[in-house]
């Protein structure tokens, strides 16, 4: 069915809003350096005919002041992205890991953000007092170290940090442009928790918003904290009114459709949908797939995301990916659910990303083969 005139006009308007975003919000100061690093990395692996996955990970902040003291943040430690990156590397991909600064990273995730400090894995040699890995953890740490060293040696992992939603959007667009020469061998795995709202540059106050009644009503003090806004001018997005802090955010333009149609039209694009209400998950995932016309939506329920996800795609319909009951770890909420609270692990726990990534890689192989006019072997 052809899109209606209304749908077409709406799509054009959204594309224009996204393009306007980049003319009205400042480029991050280190953007050119990061894009140069990515270009070198991508060209190297394109020459080697290697598939490249751009994985986004972690939350995005929304600063309320230019000289940022206060900001709004997203809930995300970057677990899904960091874990998936390791399995993509094992599957033969080169990985650009676009991550929130100080969120979990591939390989080091095993020992950071842990209930055990990494020093708990170390001890002193009884022979000469040298610092060594405790014998109890030698096998585990040796395996992680070997995989990390291999990624470093083969130059298959590039780490690029961001903090704000503005930095994220500029980087995503710039990296997508660099990945275009990869054609179908490029893959976007959009696991970051991207803010739905932001403060436009023209509505950002310069200095810390003053909460004291002696200061916050003085709109001429250079802070721009007053409600202000004569002649129809909008007030600063974050400002004090009497003793109340008012925060008036704008919606972040929807970039996914532009990524699909313009920035990376040949790449495989995967998005994630997180819900707390199980009855909404499948419908919301299908709705996102239809709206943005990308390749796969991976649905997560908040309390069970550690051991089950829902794949929704045009080619494959709906498919649940689940860790077997006897190999599930508890979710972040601490609840296993589905009557499995008393199930003990009969074998080592399985990370669900070890099941997700091979499925995605298989779908990607089919897309590449189709683009080359051949069948997957």
PDB file of N, CA, C and O in Angstrom, residues 58-63 70-76 100 163 193 195:
ATOM      1  N   UNK A  58      24.531   2.262  26.970  1.00  0.00           N
ATOM      2  CA  UNK A  58      24.479   3.168  28.109  1.00  0.00           C
ATOM      3  C   UNK A  58      23.432   4.253  27.948  1.00  0.00           C
ATOM      4  O   UNK A  58      22.761   4.356  26.922  1.00  0.00           O
ATOM      5  N   UNK A  59      23.287   5.068  28.961  1.00  0.00           N
ATOM      6  CA  UNK A  59      22.299   6.141  28.952  1.00  0.00           C
ATOM      7  C   UNK A  59      22.852   7.442  28.408  1.00  0.00           C
ATOM      8  O   UNK A  59      24.050   7.575  28.156  1.00  0.00           O
ATOM      9  N   UNK A  60      21.963   8.416  28.227  1.00  0.00           N
ATOM     10  CA  UNK A  60      22.363   9.741  27.748  1.00  0.00           C
ATOM     11  C   UNK A  60      21.889  10.797  28.742  1.00  0.00           C
ATOM     12  O   UNK A  60      20.773  10.712  29.254  1.00  0.00           O
ATOM     13  N   UNK A  61      22.714  11.784  29.000  1.00  0.00           N
ATOM     14  CA  UNK A  61      22.313  12.855  29.908  1.00  0.00           C
ATOM     15  C   UNK A  61      21.701  14.017  29.125  1.00  0.00           C
ATOM     16  O   UNK A  61      21.999  14.226  27.950  1.00  0.00           O
ATOM     17  N   UNK A  62      20.863  14.775  29.816  1.00  0.00           N
ATOM     18  CA  UNK A  62      20.278  16.010  29.279  1.00  0.00           C
ATOM     19  C   UNK A  62      20.678  17.149  30.210  1.00  0.00           C
ATOM     20  O   UNK A  62      20.060  17.340  31.267  1.00  0.00           O
ATOM     21  N   UNK A  63      21.730  17.898  29.890  1.00  0.00           N
ATOM     22  CA  UNK A  63      22.153  18.998  30.750  1.00  0.00           C
ATOM     23  C   UNK A  63      21.075  20.088  30.825  1.00  0.00           C
ATOM     24  O   UNK A  63      20.383  20.370  29.834  1.00  0.00           O
ATOM     25  N   UNK A  70      23.534  20.517  36.895  1.00  0.00           N
ATOM     26  CA  UNK A  70      22.360  19.649  36.987  1.00  0.00           C
ATOM     27  C   UNK A  70      22.053  19.047  35.616  1.00  0.00           C
ATOM     28  O   UNK A  70      22.178  19.712  34.589  1.00  0.00           O
ATOM     29  N   UNK A  71      21.602  17.812  35.638  1.00  0.00           N
ATOM     30  CA  UNK A  71      21.207  17.168  34.388  1.00  0.00           C
ATOM     31  C   UNK A  71      20.205  16.057  34.685  1.00  0.00           C
ATOM     32  O   UNK A  71      20.080  15.593  35.820  1.00  0.00           O
ATOM     33  N   UNK A  72      19.500  15.643  33.654  1.00  0.00           N
ATOM     34  CA  UNK A  72      18.575  14.511  33.721  1.00  0.00           C
ATOM     35  C   UNK A  72      19.284  13.323  33.080  1.00  0.00           C
ATOM     36  O   UNK A  72      19.991  13.478  32.080  1.00  0.00           O
ATOM     37  N   UNK A  73      19.080  12.139  33.635  1.00  0.00           N
ATOM     38  CA  UNK A  73      19.820  10.967  33.158  1.00  0.00           C
ATOM     39  C   UNK A  73      18.868   9.819  32.859  1.00  0.00           C
ATOM     40  O   UNK A  73      17.715   9.815  33.300  1.00  0.00           O
ATOM     41  N   UNK A  74      19.363   8.830  32.100  1.00  0.00           N
ATOM     42  CA  UNK A  74      18.624   7.611  31.794  1.00  0.00           C
ATOM     43  C   UNK A  74      19.141   6.458  32.634  1.00  0.00           C
ATOM     44  O   UNK A  74      20.326   6.376  32.939  1.00  0.00           O
ATOM     45  N   UNK A  75      18.233   5.549  32.943  1.00  0.00           N
ATOM     46  CA  UNK A  75      18.617   4.328  33.634  1.00  0.00           C
ATOM     47  C   UNK A  75      19.272   3.379  32.621  1.00  0.00           C
ATOM     48  O   UNK A  75      18.632   2.901  31.692  1.00  0.00           O
ATOM     49  N   UNK A  76      20.557   3.130  32.753  1.00  0.00           N
ATOM     50  CA  UNK A  76      21.255   2.141  31.938  1.00  0.00           C
ATOM     51  C   UNK A  76      22.703   2.058  32.393  1.00  0.00           C
ATOM     52  O   UNK A  76      23.404   3.067  32.414  1.00  0.00           O
ATOM     53  N   UNK A 100      28.291   5.327  26.665  1.00  0.00           N
ATOM     54  CA  UNK A 100      28.265   6.362  27.688  1.00  0.00           C
ATOM     55  C   UNK A 100      29.552   6.270  28.506  1.00  0.00           C
ATOM     56  O   UNK A 100      29.951   5.192  28.943  1.00  0.00           O
ATOM     57  N   UNK A 163      28.558  11.523  26.449  1.00  0.00           N
ATOM     58  CA  UNK A 163      27.893  11.769  27.732  1.00  0.00           C
ATOM     59  C   UNK A 163      26.464  12.245  27.495  1.00  0.00           C
ATOM     60  O   UNK A 163      25.514  11.678  28.001  1.00  0.00           O
ATOM     61  N   UNK A 193      20.207   3.665  25.819  1.00  0.00           N
ATOM     62  CA  UNK A 193      18.960   4.237  26.323  1.00  0.00           C
ATOM     63  C   UNK A 193      18.989   5.731  26.011  1.00  0.00           C
ATOM     64  O   UNK A 193      19.573   6.519  26.755  1.00  0.00           O
ATOM     65  N   UNK A 195      17.601   9.448  25.505  1.00  0.00           N
ATOM     66  CA  UNK A 195      16.559  10.302  26.071  1.00  0.00           C
ATOM     67  C   UNK A 195      15.526  10.673  25.013  1.00  0.00           C
ATOM     68  O   UNK A 195      15.862  10.917  23.851  1.00  0.00           O
TER      69      UNK A 195
END
